Amino acid sequence: AGTLSTSSDNNYALTVTGLCTVNGTLTGNASAISAGGFLVGSSGKYNATSGTTTITAEDTTGYAWDVNGTDSFDNNDGTVLFDLGSGVDTHVRTGQSDGANSFHHLIISLNSSTNTLNMRPNTGTVMTVEGDLTVQEGVLQKNTHHHTLTVTGDVIIESGGKIDATSASGAMNMGSLTISGGTYTATSGTTTITSKTSSDNYSLYNQGGTFTNNTGTLKVTGDGGHIREQGTGNIHHLIVELSGSSEYHRLSDATTVEGNLTIIEGDFQPNGRNLTVDGDVSIESGGTITGSSGAMSFGSLTIASGGTYSATSGTTTVNGGIKNTGTLTATSSTIIITGEIAGFAFDQMGTF
């Protein structure tokens, strides 16, 4: 019990070599805080520093961070850094469905690329990082596969870092995803990207890393952005559902979608790059594909009423068939249909 403050006037640094246990109130102000593990009891409260809280070890039960109360951690828009020693696989328990006890910025820097940090909520099934998540070294996993991890800001995976959702079916939500030499193994459910990086407008940027789709779905929402793929791995299913039909999402490199492409709302622009979709392409009302000049190859193409396919000035190859009840614009374009699907090779009921 009781209160310990690092002093808002002086912001004294606080270093705890061993486990820091909080059953009263610890207020970090803007100080540098370091602890060999952090335990906040059900009656305790950590009012975090607006700077960085560094965790260097774990307790005897295998937790480097364990927040037990329903309102026991106020992140103060600060950063929590897990900088653990050699050979340490650890657990983190914090966060809940109403957003309480959530990290703001979170940095994971384990001693080895094979060491793991398992996240779990203290109650419910949702964990939230309100700011950015950076995995510098080591593997981040959800402890329970169907749980949801939401990162409001940017997710950055550096060389030696990995987010591993191989066995996960729960949602992964993030503001943007940059794979900078690291690995993102997606959930078999849906990875939703809600925004883009502020510097270069990338929603997904595979910068020499590995994107393992795990037969899951990538969904992009918000007010548009760019997908840039300069690493290893393809998207499986892709859904584009922007905030309005006038918003656009562009490709910055040739892209292969191994499953289906669905445009629910907004203008999807290959932007002169080649686009290959092995499965079905569906354009719903309010959705558009603007083909530009790259080669397009689709398993099939369905354009609903209110949807638009503005064909590339190059060649669109449809390996199944086309069903159009919307608008298909093909000025100075070549469309090759190599097969038929569901009894139609070319079912034309819309504008052509």
XYZ file of C-alpha atoms in Angstrom:
352
model
C 0.000 0.000 0.000
C 1.001 3.645 -0.206
C 2.233 5.852 -3.034
C 5.663 6.269 -4.623
C 6.257 9.047 -7.152
C 9.440 9.772 -9.088
C 8.670 13.505 -8.692
C 7.032 15.460 -11.485
C 9.470 18.324 -10.825
C 12.672 16.288 -11.129
C 11.648 13.063 -12.933
C 14.164 10.947 -11.044
C 15.134 7.698 -12.776
C 14.011 4.518 -11.015
C 15.870 1.220 -11.493
C 14.734 -2.001 -9.815
C 17.172 -4.836 -10.505
C 14.741 -7.485 -9.324
C 10.978 -7.847 -9.583
C 8.948 -4.659 -9.072
C 5.709 -5.490 -7.247
C 3.077 -2.759 -6.982
C 0.260 -3.184 -4.473
C -0.128 0.539 -3.858
C 0.446 3.288 -6.433
C 3.609 3.919 -8.439
C 3.670 7.120 -10.503
C 6.408 7.387 -13.117
C 5.825 10.955 -14.364
C 8.371 11.388 -17.218
C 11.150 9.340 -15.597
C 13.192 6.482 -17.023
C 11.883 3.345 -15.295
C 13.616 -0.035 -15.392
C 12.633 -3.260 -13.625
C 13.520 -6.922 -13.650
C 9.868 -7.858 -14.093
C 6.681 -5.971 -13.283
C 3.793 -7.244 -11.166
C 0.774 -5.043 -10.402
C -1.570 -6.568 -7.855
C -5.345 -6.382 -8.066
C -5.352 -3.404 -5.672
C -2.276 -1.728 -7.178
C -1.877 0.931 -9.877
C 1.040 1.842 -12.120
C 0.696 5.359 -13.519
C 3.388 4.897 -16.121
C 6.108 7.251 -17.181
C 5.504 9.175 -20.386
C 9.025 8.056 -21.275
C 10.111 4.412 -21.380
C 9.520 1.582 -18.935
C 12.164 -1.072 -19.629
C 11.632 -4.659 -18.492
C 14.817 -6.720 -18.279
C 13.722 -10.022 -16.700
C 10.720 -12.065 -15.555
C 9.338 -13.367 -12.271
C 9.576 -16.959 -11.081
C 6.250 -17.845 -12.755
C 7.490 -16.817 -16.210
C 5.814 -13.411 -16.464
C 7.807 -10.324 -17.364
C 4.664 -8.163 -17.031
C 1.573 -9.138 -15.063
C -1.257 -6.656 -14.468
C -4.041 -8.199 -12.410
C -6.614 -5.501 -11.648
C -9.253 -4.161 -14.028
C -7.802 -0.626 -13.847
C -4.234 -1.147 -12.723
C -2.166 0.391 -15.524
C -2.371 3.886 -17.009
C 0.090 4.005 -19.919
C 0.441 7.843 -19.918
C 1.198 7.617 -23.677
C 4.570 6.136 -22.792
C 6.579 3.197 -24.135
C 7.106 -0.249 -22.630
C 10.266 -1.992 -23.832
C 10.887 -5.686 -23.205
C 14.675 -6.063 -23.357
C 15.188 -9.492 -21.849
C 18.298 -11.564 -21.281
C 19.626 -14.636 -23.030
C 17.365 -17.647 -23.502
C 14.267 -16.067 -21.964
C 10.802 -17.037 -23.231
C 8.266 -15.003 -21.349
C 4.608 -14.083 -20.884
C 2.866 -10.717 -20.704
C -0.590 -10.276 -19.190
C -2.359 -6.953 -19.639
C -5.298 -5.385 -21.438
C -8.989 -6.185 -21.660
C -11.976 -5.737 -23.951
C -12.825 -2.216 -22.746
C -9.277 -1.012 -23.515
C -8.146 -0.616 -19.901
C -4.613 -1.692 -18.932
C -3.437 -1.355 -22.548
C 0.060 -0.520 -23.713
C 0.619 2.690 -25.656
C 3.868 2.065 -27.576
C 5.282 -1.453 -27.243
C 8.802 -2.550 -28.251
C 9.947 -6.171 -28.132
C 13.705 -6.718 -28.131
C 14.491 -10.219 -26.918
C 18.001 -11.647 -26.852
C 17.448 -14.034 -29.765
C 15.220 -14.280 -32.817
C 13.907 -17.604 -31.465
C 12.870 -16.378 -28.016
C 9.141 -15.814 -27.619
C 6.889 -13.339 -25.859
C 3.333 -14.593 -25.351
C 0.607 -11.966 -24.850
C -2.648 -12.566 -23.026
C -5.330 -10.207 -21.647
C -5.965 -10.000 -17.934
C -9.707 -10.362 -18.684
C -11.699 -11.002 -21.845
C -10.314 -11.885 -25.270
C -8.955 -8.556 -26.599
C -5.499 -7.005 -26.261
C -4.837 -3.450 -27.462
C -1.706 -1.452 -28.211
C -2.894 2.139 -28.485
C 0.197 3.401 -30.309
C 2.886 1.541 -32.280
C 4.194 -2.007 -31.974
C 7.824 -2.676 -32.916
C 9.286 -6.194 -32.895
C 13.046 -5.737 -33.083
C 14.165 -9.218 -32.026
C 12.250 -12.329 -31.019
C 8.813 -13.787 -31.655
C 5.516 -12.234 -30.569
C 2.614 -14.661 -30.194
C -0.916 -14.554 -28.868
C -1.106 -17.044 -26.016
C -4.672 -18.048 -26.949
C -5.249 -18.517 -30.657
C -8.774 -17.085 -30.965
C -7.953 -13.868 -29.079
C -7.830 -10.502 -30.869
C -4.799 -8.216 -30.994
C -5.442 -4.616 -32.043
C -2.644 -2.126 -32.716
C -4.048 1.333 -33.403
C -0.783 2.659 -34.800
C 1.974 1.192 -36.968
C 3.334 -2.349 -36.703
C 7.020 -2.650 -37.610
C 8.809 -6.006 -37.756
C 12.570 -5.655 -38.045
C 15.167 -8.232 -39.102
C 15.259 -10.887 -36.378
C 11.688 -10.086 -35.369
C 8.560 -12.106 -36.029
C 4.851 -11.969 -35.339
C 3.716 -15.573 -35.391
C 0.009 -16.327 -35.709
C 0.528 -19.731 -37.370
C -2.025 -21.464 -35.169
C -4.179 -18.385 -34.616
C -7.676 -17.845 -35.962
C -8.402 -14.642 -34.046
C -8.369 -11.206 -35.642
C -5.236 -9.103 -36.027
C -5.967 -5.385 -36.450
C -3.342 -2.734 -37.115
C -2.963 0.776 -38.436
C -0.257 -0.287 -40.892
C 2.188 -3.165 -41.348
C 5.854 -2.759 -42.304
C 7.937 -5.929 -42.555
C 11.485 -4.595 -42.568
C 13.485 -7.802 -42.937
C 11.382 -9.687 -40.368
C 8.466 -12.111 -40.681
C 4.715 -11.765 -40.382
C 2.921 -15.104 -40.193
C -0.703 -14.114 -40.513
C -3.718 -15.426 -38.685
C -5.884 -17.879 -40.621
C -8.678 -15.423 -39.868
C -8.511 -11.761 -40.926
C -5.698 -9.229 -40.678
C -7.314 -5.798 -40.981
C -5.233 -2.733 -41.808
C -7.126 0.430 -40.962
C -4.772 3.224 -42.017
C -1.307 3.869 -43.503
C 2.112 5.153 -42.515
C 2.266 8.916 -42.221
C 5.565 9.215 -44.107
C 4.856 7.268 -47.316
C 1.199 6.167 -47.221
C 1.900 2.428 -47.058
C -0.745 0.246 -45.485
C 1.369 -2.867 -46.155
C 5.071 -2.599 -46.962
C 7.034 -5.827 -47.218
C 10.522 -4.370 -47.264
C 12.714 -7.415 -47.842
C 10.889 -9.495 -45.234
C 8.565 -12.505 -45.289
C 4.781 -12.426 -45.419
C 3.300 -15.864 -44.735
C -0.419 -15.696 -45.479
C -1.497 -18.861 -43.591
C -4.480 -19.004 -46.059
C -5.943 -16.031 -44.191
C -7.528 -12.789 -45.365
C -5.978 -9.334 -45.596
C -8.521 -6.520 -45.394
C -7.682 -2.853 -46.026
C -10.044 -0.145 -44.794
C -9.918 3.586 -44.046
C -9.092 6.322 -46.550
C -6.755 4.359 -48.793
C -3.025 3.849 -49.131
C -0.499 1.668 -50.943
C 0.523 -1.992 -50.878
C 4.215 -2.503 -51.614
C 5.649 -6.010 -51.858
C 9.418 -6.214 -52.132
C 9.888 -9.311 -50.022
C 8.790 -12.940 -49.948
C 5.217 -14.216 -49.876
C 1.848 -13.426 -51.409
C -1.518 -12.314 -50.076
C -4.131 -15.074 -49.918
C -7.577 -13.392 -49.857
C -7.731 -9.589 -50.207
C -10.724 -7.411 -49.286
C -10.837 -3.681 -50.014
C -13.466 -1.793 -48.009
C -12.550 1.871 -47.906
C -14.497 4.662 -46.229
C -16.090 5.815 -49.487
C -16.330 4.983 -53.175
C -14.041 7.910 -54.063
C -11.192 6.705 -51.835
C -8.475 4.674 -53.565
C -5.968 1.983 -52.709
C -2.956 1.445 -54.971
C -0.324 -1.154 -55.688
C 3.327 -0.131 -55.781
C 4.648 -3.460 -57.118
C 3.425 -6.420 -59.162
C 1.140 -8.387 -56.852
C -0.249 -11.926 -56.712
C -3.386 -12.735 -54.722
C -3.512 -16.503 -54.277
C -7.186 -16.587 -53.324
C -10.023 -14.124 -53.995
C -10.120 -10.351 -54.409
C -13.252 -8.541 -53.227
C -13.814 -4.804 -53.696
C -16.629 -3.765 -51.354
C -16.100 -0.001 -51.385
C -13.505 2.266 -52.978
C -11.281 2.315 -56.041
C -8.591 -0.371 -56.212
C -5.846 0.795 -58.566
C -3.064 -1.560 -59.718
C -1.337 1.668 -60.745
C 0.406 0.292 -63.853
C 1.577 -2.853 -62.037
C 0.673 -6.408 -63.000
C -2.062 -7.988 -60.876
C -2.693 -11.731 -60.729
C -5.667 -13.095 -58.805
C -5.779 -16.901 -58.852
C -9.326 -16.994 -57.484
C -12.457 -14.950 -58.055
C -12.609 -11.166 -58.419
C -15.838 -9.602 -57.142
C -16.643 -5.900 -57.442
C -19.621 -4.868 -55.340
C -21.755 -1.728 -55.517
C -19.520 1.232 -54.667
C -16.415 -0.697 -55.693
C -14.124 -0.067 -58.664
C -11.013 -1.575 -60.173
C -9.127 0.902 -62.336
C -6.791 -1.229 -64.408
C -4.368 1.421 -65.805
C -1.732 -0.242 -68.018
C -0.524 -3.418 -66.290
C -1.507 -6.982 -67.181
C -4.506 -8.322 -65.243
C -5.173 -12.040 -64.742
C -8.279 -13.213 -62.855
C -9.798 -16.578 -62.057
C -13.213 -15.051 -62.774
C -14.731 -11.572 -62.748
C -18.108 -10.624 -61.277
C -19.249 -6.991 -61.448
C -22.347 -6.291 -59.369
C -24.835 -3.523 -60.086
C -23.147 -0.306 -58.985
C -19.666 -1.806 -59.416
C -17.163 -0.883 -62.109
C -14.243 -2.571 -63.850
C -12.259 -0.095 -65.922
C -10.018 -2.427 -67.862
C -6.287 -2.026 -68.267
C -5.022 -0.671 -71.594
C -3.022 -3.865 -71.688
C -4.574 -7.325 -71.467
C -7.112 -8.672 -68.999
C -7.118 -12.474 -68.951
C -10.074 -14.146 -67.246
C -9.518 -17.850 -66.788
C -13.100 -18.552 -65.747
C -15.796 -16.201 -66.987
C -17.237 -12.718 -66.643
C -20.606 -11.814 -65.147
C -21.427 -8.128 -65.481
C -24.495 -6.450 -64.016
C -22.567 -3.240 -63.373
C -20.163 -1.322 -65.636
C -17.289 -2.763 -67.635
C -15.238 -0.151 -69.481
C -12.780 -1.600 -71.986
C -11.714 1.232 -74.292
C -8.535 0.282 -76.232
C -8.324 -2.851 -74.120
C -7.930 -6.573 -74.750
C -9.981 -9.040 -72.731
C -9.243 -12.746 -73.108
C -11.688 -15.263 -71.653
C -10.116 -18.719 -71.524
C -12.921 -20.675 -69.856
C -16.340 -20.427 -68.299
C -17.707 -20.602 -64.770
C -21.148 -21.382 -63.346
C -22.531 -21.934 -66.839
C -21.413 -18.616 -68.309
C -18.443 -17.538 -70.318
C -19.651 -13.977 -70.728
C -22.887 -12.954 -69.000
C -23.532 -9.339 -70.000
C -26.412 -7.530 -68.282
C -24.740 -4.256 -67.404
C -22.898 -1.520 -69.265
C -20.114 -2.432 -71.657
